[in-house]
């Protein structure tokens, strides 16, 4: 549905798209799926080689109302979602700042994401929810002193590795309104609002290398997998039992973007020798805030005794926050057009048995992302060996395939 | 096929709750301090008895014994006071929140299936991986080894009313890859340039299984068995530095382009393979007695200090001697057998309240050899005494209306007494630390609250 789901959020992913949507239904919702995505990036018309041109992973989640009784029955719900790449938990690749790169697109799917959410029905027709993304950063130090200490006649390297992982918790909040509860003509309308705080992984590792008796100190920091703070407002209208249309718009605070390039502080002191090493600095990326509109529909087009077929489609336009790259860096991300379509098979009978109570379904999705071509001209102050000198172009596309098995059961 | 297996493992690791997709330090804090005040108070002798969220850690086969949703949340605080040569080394405390949930069993024909999740979240950090030089004295059972998050995701089947089997998966993260640096000198001609760096690293999941078996020959006798696989992660820290030609004030480069290639690695996150056999007795509805015997295979413990080589090439190689890798000798730890005994007695009972008192004892012999040589991996024979109280509120549905109940609050107190050891070094003059006297105590207390829906 093009991601236009904040005012729908009625399946196992509801806690992620809108924590307030967890109470859309009292049924327990469970889903597990697999996705595959492939990236194709180009610089000056030539392919950019990637360590991982394709990525795949598992998506799973559940949502259910807590089994309270009486006044709290179906009033509090919990949701959990996990996005887990198959081959890794986190894949960090930070090129040198001047290396041409699609800094936003290439960050995608590089780390696992865990999201939990809780929703409360605060008033008839109004549910609010809160949640959080959980991940961890890396800190600590690598005290890589190739110190030589005599041991049983041999010299042995003595090293201390002290790595500290701190939790990163990025909060989300959402609300789901059903105005039909107060004004009957609007009973087919739902309105959703979601706020997501920004998050990024904070890499901060000091390294000490002992060159003979001379310490070389390298402190490097990086902000990885930056995701901006965003505000999303959406509406969904169910024209009939079979047709649902949704639209939303997000405001993304990309202006606070922190470039992932390594910031390096160097320190080496050699007696009587005037050696000074240059630090590694990061230019302010000067990204801009963006608005992202999304639209989508869901149509239960075929109803049979044993199954239903549901067709979905959507579109989103994600403008690039990246300014023209006139300086040292070469961030090539352009405006993004996202087209998506999918089919769901809702099973009602399997091998002659009625399974409608568990509502098993198979969902599929195909998404194509087209990143428009960008062209950047360097300022005269940029040295000629910058890979973007004097001009550079970038273009990209991405294909995403997914499949999921879902179930809904219980509830009222 | 491998990808299908990987996908299955990833899915299993996530089902039931929170992912342990976080880094870990040496070994498992739950092995040291236990999970849930009820079972900690009983000395951890829970392999045959645990039928609540404690079963997730002690024996996953017990998960299917719960007849409704259990949710447990708690906190514990363990404060070590460890001394070397009468000096308190200021070892880090271990404290954090525990939580667990068990789903009600689902029935398929005559089989029952249950699942859940348990998690321990430390106060200070997700994980700390601290590897220190080989000869620096360290208590291998404490310190950084307990500074990490732990999560387990169990599942269990009741095959017959008297036989259940279960398993659990925990996931750690192993890291590979590191940074590359290109360093430039601050000199005339380098205006507008900076030093640059890149990093390429991948964290991959490492999965460690637990399996359990539970037999109930009759109502009062319970027999349990639990297997926990060895945990160990190889942590690699490669680092490459390129230094452009250095002029150091001259008009021509005095030192040509130089390269430093460091490759450090360390085995960390070790927890021994464990086989636990347990017997539980429920006598007259008032008393429960548990006894466990655990074989912990510490002989698989590899020396935890970093090892590696550093290669210098190019200009600076003429000034700095090479640092080849000399393999460090193994620590020669031994397998140990850990007995544990626990008792629970229902001291008070009415239609609305029940009060339980609990006590337990566990003896953990040291797997470490006497450190007479160059390494200083320290451990002591340890007596662990524990006791606790539990209060259960019954008829909750009548009182609070919103919950079926019962609601149970448990507290525990645990005292570790490390027998003092005295070691005379073979080479006391050459040794950086000399003869050692070491021992101490650890005090752990905590509470848990369990809601039954």
PDB file of C-alpha atoms in Angstrom, chain A residues 32-34 51-52 54 56-60 62 66-72 78 80 82 84-99 112 114 116 134-138 142 144-152 154-168 203 207-212 216 218 220 222 224 261-262 264 266 273-281 283 328 383 385 409, chain B residues 2-3 6-7 10-19 21-23 69 106 124-136 149 171-173 175 179-187 189-205 235 237 239 241 243 246 248-249 260 262 264 266 306-310 312 316 320-326 328-329 374 397 401-404 432-433 451 453:
ATOM      1  CA  UNK A  32       6.319 -14.018   9.818  1.00  0.00           C
ATOM      2  CA  UNK A  33       7.852 -13.173   6.510  1.00  0.00           C
ATOM      3  CA  UNK A  34      10.886 -13.034   4.286  1.00  0.00           C
ATOM      4  CA  UNK A  51      29.902  -5.407  -0.945  1.00  0.00           C
ATOM      5  CA  UNK A  52      26.282  -6.476  -0.725  1.00  0.00           C
ATOM      6  CA  UNK A  54      21.354  -7.672  -2.377  1.00  0.00           C
ATOM      7  CA  UNK A  56      17.505 -10.399   2.616  1.00  0.00           C
ATOM      8  CA  UNK A  57      15.976 -10.927   5.991  1.00  0.00           C
ATOM      9  CA  UNK A  58      13.129 -12.009   8.176  1.00  0.00           C
ATOM     10  CA  UNK A  59      10.250  -9.931   9.389  1.00  0.00           C
ATOM     11  CA  UNK A  60       8.129 -11.117  12.242  1.00  0.00           C
ATOM     12  CA  UNK A  62       2.652 -10.025  16.768  1.00  0.00           C
ATOM     13  CA  UNK A  66      -3.667  -8.008  27.165  1.00  0.00           C
ATOM     14  CA  UNK A  67      -6.005 -10.559  28.779  1.00  0.00           C
ATOM     15  CA  UNK A  68      -7.434  -8.272  31.446  1.00  0.00           C
ATOM     16  CA  UNK A  69     -11.013  -8.590  32.524  1.00  0.00           C
ATOM     17  CA  UNK A  70     -13.982  -6.318  33.050  1.00  0.00           C
ATOM     18  CA  UNK A  71     -13.195  -2.598  32.710  1.00  0.00           C
ATOM     19  CA  UNK A  72      -9.777  -3.241  31.148  1.00  0.00           C
ATOM     20  CA  UNK A  78       0.952  -4.915  23.008  1.00  0.00           C
ATOM     21  CA  UNK A  80       6.267  -6.447  18.778  1.00  0.00           C
ATOM     22  CA  UNK A  82      11.450  -7.515  14.417  1.00  0.00           C
ATOM     23  CA  UNK A  84      16.298  -9.211  11.113  1.00  0.00           C
ATOM     24  CA  UNK A  85      18.718  -9.529   8.200  1.00  0.00           C
ATOM     25  CA  UNK A  86      19.570 -13.186   7.591  1.00  0.00           C
ATOM     26  CA  UNK A  87      23.341 -12.958   7.296  1.00  0.00           C
ATOM     27  CA  UNK A  88      24.138 -10.384   9.906  1.00  0.00           C
ATOM     28  CA  UNK A  89      22.879  -8.315  12.783  1.00  0.00           C
ATOM     29  CA  UNK A  90      24.589  -5.172  11.656  1.00  0.00           C
ATOM     30  CA  UNK A  91      26.625  -4.430   8.556  1.00  0.00           C
ATOM     31  CA  UNK A  92      28.748  -1.319   8.855  1.00  0.00           C
ATOM     32  CA  UNK A  93      30.445   0.129   5.817  1.00  0.00           C
ATOM     33  CA  UNK A  94      31.561   3.722   6.058  1.00  0.00           C
ATOM     34  CA  UNK A  95      33.655   4.810   3.100  1.00  0.00           C
ATOM     35  CA  UNK A  96      36.017   7.765   3.156  1.00  0.00           C
ATOM     36  CA  UNK A  97      34.092  11.061   2.966  1.00  0.00           C
ATOM     37  CA  UNK A  98      35.163  11.777  -0.597  1.00  0.00           C
ATOM     38  CA  UNK A  99      34.105   8.357  -1.906  1.00  0.00           C
ATOM     39  CA  UNK A 112      18.345  -5.290  12.728  1.00  0.00           C
ATOM     40  CA  UNK A 114      13.361  -4.332  17.143  1.00  0.00           C
ATOM     41  CA  UNK A 116       7.829  -2.808  20.791  1.00  0.00           C
ATOM     42  CA  UNK A 134      15.781  -0.792  20.324  1.00  0.00           C
ATOM     43  CA  UNK A 135      19.288  -1.223  19.124  1.00  0.00           C
ATOM     44  CA  UNK A 136      22.748  -0.696  20.521  1.00  0.00           C
ATOM     45  CA  UNK A 137      25.779   1.364  19.695  1.00  0.00           C
ATOM     46  CA  UNK A 138      29.443   0.602  20.142  1.00  0.00           C
ATOM     47  CA  UNK A 142      40.904  -0.609  21.664  1.00  0.00           C
ATOM     48  CA  UNK A 144      46.090  -1.931  20.967  1.00  0.00           C
ATOM     49  CA  UNK A 145      49.461  -1.587  22.538  1.00  0.00           C
ATOM     50  CA  UNK A 146      51.848  -3.957  20.881  1.00  0.00           C
ATOM     51  CA  UNK A 147      53.643  -3.745  24.164  1.00  0.00           C
ATOM     52  CA  UNK A 148      56.383  -6.248  24.508  1.00  0.00           C
ATOM     53  CA  UNK A 149      56.612  -8.052  27.783  1.00  0.00           C
ATOM     54  CA  UNK A 150      59.042 -10.823  28.453  1.00  0.00           C
ATOM     55  CA  UNK A 151      57.371 -14.152  29.123  1.00  0.00           C
ATOM     56  CA  UNK A 152      59.193 -17.435  29.337  1.00  0.00           C
ATOM     57  CA  UNK A 154      59.710 -14.752  24.382  1.00  0.00           C
ATOM     58  CA  UNK A 155      58.220 -11.339  23.789  1.00  0.00           C
ATOM     59  CA  UNK A 156      54.443 -11.280  23.897  1.00  0.00           C
ATOM     60  CA  UNK A 157      52.031  -8.619  22.708  1.00  0.00           C
ATOM     61  CA  UNK A 158      49.907  -7.231  25.533  1.00  0.00           C
ATOM     62  CA  UNK A 159      46.624  -5.755  24.404  1.00  0.00           C
ATOM     63  CA  UNK A 160      43.520  -4.568  26.146  1.00  0.00           C
ATOM     64  CA  UNK A 161      40.197  -4.628  24.320  1.00  0.00           C
ATOM     65  CA  UNK A 162      37.381  -2.897  26.171  1.00  0.00           C
ATOM     66  CA  UNK A 163      34.231  -2.578  24.150  1.00  0.00           C
ATOM     67  CA  UNK A 164      31.099  -1.169  25.680  1.00  0.00           C
ATOM     68  CA  UNK A 165      27.705  -1.384  23.996  1.00  0.00           C
ATOM     69  CA  UNK A 166      25.121   1.091  25.213  1.00  0.00           C
ATOM     70  CA  UNK A 167      21.436   0.725  24.442  1.00  0.00           C
ATOM     71  CA  UNK A 168      19.795   3.077  21.974  1.00  0.00           C
ATOM     72  CA  UNK A 203      30.395   4.630  17.025  1.00  0.00           C
ATOM     73  CA  UNK A 207      42.610   3.453  19.634  1.00  0.00           C
ATOM     74  CA  UNK A 208      46.113   3.593  21.003  1.00  0.00           C
ATOM     75  CA  UNK A 209      48.913   2.070  18.941  1.00  0.00           C
ATOM     76  CA  UNK A 210      52.349   1.895  20.441  1.00  0.00           C
ATOM     77  CA  UNK A 211      55.034   2.488  17.797  1.00  0.00           C
ATOM     78  CA  UNK A 212      58.041   1.252  19.668  1.00  0.00           C
ATOM     79  CA  UNK A 216      49.928   7.036  18.294  1.00  0.00           C
ATOM     80  CA  UNK A 218      43.496   7.735  16.940  1.00  0.00           C
ATOM     81  CA  UNK A 220      37.363   7.940  15.651  1.00  0.00           C
ATOM     82  CA  UNK A 222      30.826   8.040  13.404  1.00  0.00           C
ATOM     83  CA  UNK A 224      25.609   5.456  11.446  1.00  0.00           C
ATOM     84  CA  UNK A 261      32.015   9.597   7.731  1.00  0.00           C
ATOM     85  CA  UNK A 262      34.672   8.938  10.324  1.00  0.00           C
ATOM     86  CA  UNK A 264      39.334  11.305  13.398  1.00  0.00           C
ATOM     87  CA  UNK A 266      45.130  12.191  15.786  1.00  0.00           C
ATOM     88  CA  UNK A 273      60.701  15.911  15.786  1.00  0.00           C
ATOM     89  CA  UNK A 274      58.030  18.404  14.597  1.00  0.00           C
ATOM     90  CA  UNK A 275      55.513  15.831  13.355  1.00  0.00           C
ATOM     91  CA  UNK A 276      51.857  16.773  13.337  1.00  0.00           C
ATOM     92  CA  UNK A 277      49.174  14.671  11.655  1.00  0.00           C
ATOM     93  CA  UNK A 278      46.038  16.157  10.143  1.00  0.00           C
ATOM     94  CA  UNK A 279      42.724  15.304  11.786  1.00  0.00           C
ATOM     95  CA  UNK A 280      39.844  13.804   9.842  1.00  0.00           C
ATOM     96  CA  UNK A 281      36.968  16.247   9.776  1.00  0.00           C
ATOM     97  CA  UNK A 283      31.782  18.847   6.490  1.00  0.00           C
ATOM     98  CA  UNK A 328      34.627  17.392  -0.363  1.00  0.00           C
ATOM     99  CA  UNK A 383      41.260  19.552  -5.203  1.00  0.00           C
ATOM    100  CA  UNK A 385      41.853  14.331  -7.132  1.00  0.00           C
ATOM    101  CA  UNK A 409      -7.471 -15.390  15.929  1.00  0.00           C
TER     102      UNK A 409
ATOM    103  CA  UNK B   2      21.867 -23.178   4.605  1.00  0.00           C
ATOM    104  CA  UNK B   3      19.837 -20.010   4.056  1.00  0.00           C
ATOM    105  CA  UNK B   6      19.521 -19.522   8.900  1.00  0.00           C
ATOM    106  CA  UNK B   7      16.066 -18.107   8.241  1.00  0.00           C
ATOM    107  CA  UNK B  10      16.372 -16.160  12.950  1.00  0.00           C
ATOM    108  CA  UNK B  11      12.643 -16.676  13.134  1.00  0.00           C
ATOM    109  CA  UNK B  12      12.883 -18.964  16.146  1.00  0.00           C
ATOM    110  CA  UNK B  13      15.133 -16.487  17.894  1.00  0.00           C
ATOM    111  CA  UNK B  14      12.589 -13.767  17.452  1.00  0.00           C
ATOM    112  CA  UNK B  15       9.367 -15.599  18.183  1.00  0.00           C
ATOM    113  CA  UNK B  16       8.099 -15.055  21.617  1.00  0.00           C
ATOM    114  CA  UNK B  17       9.536 -11.709  22.266  1.00  0.00           C
ATOM    115  CA  UNK B  18      12.592  -9.672  22.512  1.00  0.00           C
ATOM    116  CA  UNK B  19      15.607 -10.387  20.444  1.00  0.00           C
ATOM    117  CA  UNK B  21      20.439  -9.088  19.184  1.00  0.00           C
ATOM    118  CA  UNK B  22      22.940  -7.454  21.359  1.00  0.00           C
ATOM    119  CA  UNK B  23      26.480  -8.014  22.236  1.00  0.00           C
ATOM    120  CA  UNK B  69      -0.268 -16.466  30.859  1.00  0.00           C
ATOM    121  CA  UNK B 106      -1.881 -24.449  22.852  1.00  0.00           C
ATOM    122  CA  UNK B 124      24.661   0.159  32.857  1.00  0.00           C
ATOM    123  CA  UNK B 125      25.045  -1.176  29.366  1.00  0.00           C
ATOM    124  CA  UNK B 126      23.906  -3.724  26.854  1.00  0.00           C
ATOM    125  CA  UNK B 127      27.239  -5.467  27.033  1.00  0.00           C
ATOM    126  CA  UNK B 128      30.840  -5.007  27.911  1.00  0.00           C
ATOM    127  CA  UNK B 129      33.579  -7.033  26.308  1.00  0.00           C
ATOM    128  CA  UNK B 130      36.715  -6.535  28.340  1.00  0.00           C
ATOM    129  CA  UNK B 131      39.802  -8.517  27.438  1.00  0.00           C
ATOM    130  CA  UNK B 132      42.892  -7.691  29.409  1.00  0.00           C
ATOM    131  CA  UNK B 133      46.492  -8.826  29.167  1.00  0.00           C
ATOM    132  CA  UNK B 134      47.309 -12.404  29.995  1.00  0.00           C
ATOM    133  CA  UNK B 135      49.213 -11.677  33.192  1.00  0.00           C
ATOM    134  CA  UNK B 136      46.845  -9.159  34.756  1.00  0.00           C
ATOM    135  CA  UNK B 149      22.129  -8.504  28.301  1.00  0.00           C
ATOM    136  CA  UNK B 171      21.598 -15.400  20.300  1.00  0.00           C
ATOM    137  CA  UNK B 172      24.841 -13.520  20.723  1.00  0.00           C
ATOM    138  CA  UNK B 173      26.598 -11.305  18.269  1.00  0.00           C
ATOM    139  CA  UNK B 175      31.891  -8.903  15.262  1.00  0.00           C
ATOM    140  CA  UNK B 179      38.746   0.497  10.471  1.00  0.00           C
ATOM    141  CA  UNK B 180      41.282   1.649   7.900  1.00  0.00           C
ATOM    142  CA  UNK B 181      42.991   4.985   8.301  1.00  0.00           C
ATOM    143  CA  UNK B 182      44.849   7.174   5.859  1.00  0.00           C
ATOM    144  CA  UNK B 183      46.898   9.664   7.859  1.00  0.00           C
ATOM    145  CA  UNK B 184      48.365  12.793   6.353  1.00  0.00           C
ATOM    146  CA  UNK B 185      50.929  15.137   7.765  1.00  0.00           C
ATOM    147  CA  UNK B 186      50.052  18.737   8.513  1.00  0.00           C
ATOM    148  CA  UNK B 187      52.614  20.394   6.228  1.00  0.00           C
ATOM    149  CA  UNK B 189      51.277  21.357   0.257  1.00  0.00           C
ATOM    150  CA  UNK B 190      48.558  19.532   2.170  1.00  0.00           C
ATOM    151  CA  UNK B 191      46.266  22.529   2.489  1.00  0.00           C
ATOM    152  CA  UNK B 192      42.628  21.539   2.037  1.00  0.00           C
ATOM    153  CA  UNK B 193      43.340  17.921   2.872  1.00  0.00           C
ATOM    154  CA  UNK B 194      42.505  15.896   5.958  1.00  0.00           C
ATOM    155  CA  UNK B 195      43.235  12.498   7.286  1.00  0.00           C
ATOM    156  CA  UNK B 196      40.533  10.059   6.223  1.00  0.00           C
ATOM    157  CA  UNK B 197      39.139   6.847   7.522  1.00  0.00           C
ATOM    158  CA  UNK B 198      36.767   4.107   6.510  1.00  0.00           C
ATOM    159  CA  UNK B 199      35.288   1.233   8.412  1.00  0.00           C
ATOM    160  CA  UNK B 200      33.843  -2.045   7.285  1.00  0.00           C
ATOM    161  CA  UNK B 201      32.491  -4.338   9.971  1.00  0.00           C
ATOM    162  CA  UNK B 202      29.807  -6.960  10.198  1.00  0.00           C
ATOM    163  CA  UNK B 203      28.065  -8.284  13.257  1.00  0.00           C
ATOM    164  CA  UNK B 204      26.693 -11.766  12.780  1.00  0.00           C
ATOM    165  CA  UNK B 205      24.467 -13.803  14.989  1.00  0.00           C
ATOM    166  CA  UNK B 235      36.090 -11.397  18.410  1.00  0.00           C
ATOM    167  CA  UNK B 237      39.812  -6.539  15.733  1.00  0.00           C
ATOM    168  CA  UNK B 239      43.122  -2.362  12.027  1.00  0.00           C
ATOM    169  CA  UNK B 241      46.833   2.442   9.097  1.00  0.00           C
ATOM    170  CA  UNK B 243      50.686   7.040   6.712  1.00  0.00           C
ATOM    171  CA  UNK B 246      56.383  12.257   6.262  1.00  0.00           C
ATOM    172  CA  UNK B 248      58.794  16.412   9.404  1.00  0.00           C
ATOM    173  CA  UNK B 249      59.971  19.924   8.507  1.00  0.00           C
ATOM    174  CA  UNK B 260      50.678  -0.609  10.119  1.00  0.00           C
ATOM    175  CA  UNK B 262      47.332  -5.018  13.290  1.00  0.00           C
ATOM    176  CA  UNK B 264      44.048  -8.783  17.179  1.00  0.00           C
ATOM    177  CA  UNK B 266      40.114 -12.586  21.454  1.00  0.00           C
ATOM    178  CA  UNK B 306      43.815 -10.755  23.305  1.00  0.00           C
ATOM    179  CA  UNK B 307      46.384 -12.179  20.942  1.00  0.00           C
ATOM    180  CA  UNK B 308      47.635 -10.848  17.686  1.00  0.00           C
ATOM    181  CA  UNK B 309      50.402  -9.651  15.470  1.00  0.00           C
ATOM    182  CA  UNK B 310      51.433  -6.233  14.240  1.00  0.00           C
ATOM    183  CA  UNK B 312      55.049  -2.613  10.078  1.00  0.00           C
ATOM    184  CA  UNK B 316      58.639   3.284   9.508  1.00  0.00           C
ATOM    185  CA  UNK B 320      60.228  -0.104  14.728  1.00  0.00           C
ATOM    186  CA  UNK B 321      60.907  -3.754  15.503  1.00  0.00           C
ATOM    187  CA  UNK B 322      58.287  -6.288  14.308  1.00  0.00           C
ATOM    188  CA  UNK B 323      55.767  -7.721  16.753  1.00  0.00           C
ATOM    189  CA  UNK B 324      55.038 -11.299  15.693  1.00  0.00           C
ATOM    190  CA  UNK B 325      52.411 -13.310  17.481  1.00  0.00           C
ATOM    191  CA  UNK B 326      53.521 -15.790  20.118  1.00  0.00           C
ATOM    192  CA  UNK B 328      49.731 -17.806  24.700  1.00  0.00           C
ATOM    193  CA  UNK B 329      49.573 -21.067  26.657  1.00  0.00           C
ATOM    194  CA  UNK B 374      52.505 -16.305  34.204  1.00  0.00           C
ATOM    195  CA  UNK B 397     -10.538 -11.643  40.216  1.00  0.00           C
ATOM    196  CA  UNK B 401     -11.906  -7.642  38.807  1.00  0.00           C
ATOM    197  CA  UNK B 402      -9.472  -6.924  35.951  1.00  0.00           C
ATOM    198  CA  UNK B 403      -7.086  -9.829  36.548  1.00  0.00           C
ATOM    199  CA  UNK B 404      -7.588 -13.531  37.178  1.00  0.00           C
ATOM    200  CA  UNK B 432      54.878  -8.490  37.619  1.00  0.00           C
ATOM    201  CA  UNK B 433      52.397  -9.228  40.398  1.00  0.00           C
ATOM    202  CA  UNK B 451       1.016 -11.665  37.376  1.00  0.00           C
ATOM    203  CA  UNK B 453      -3.759 -13.684  33.582  1.00  0.00           C
TER     204      UNK B 453
END
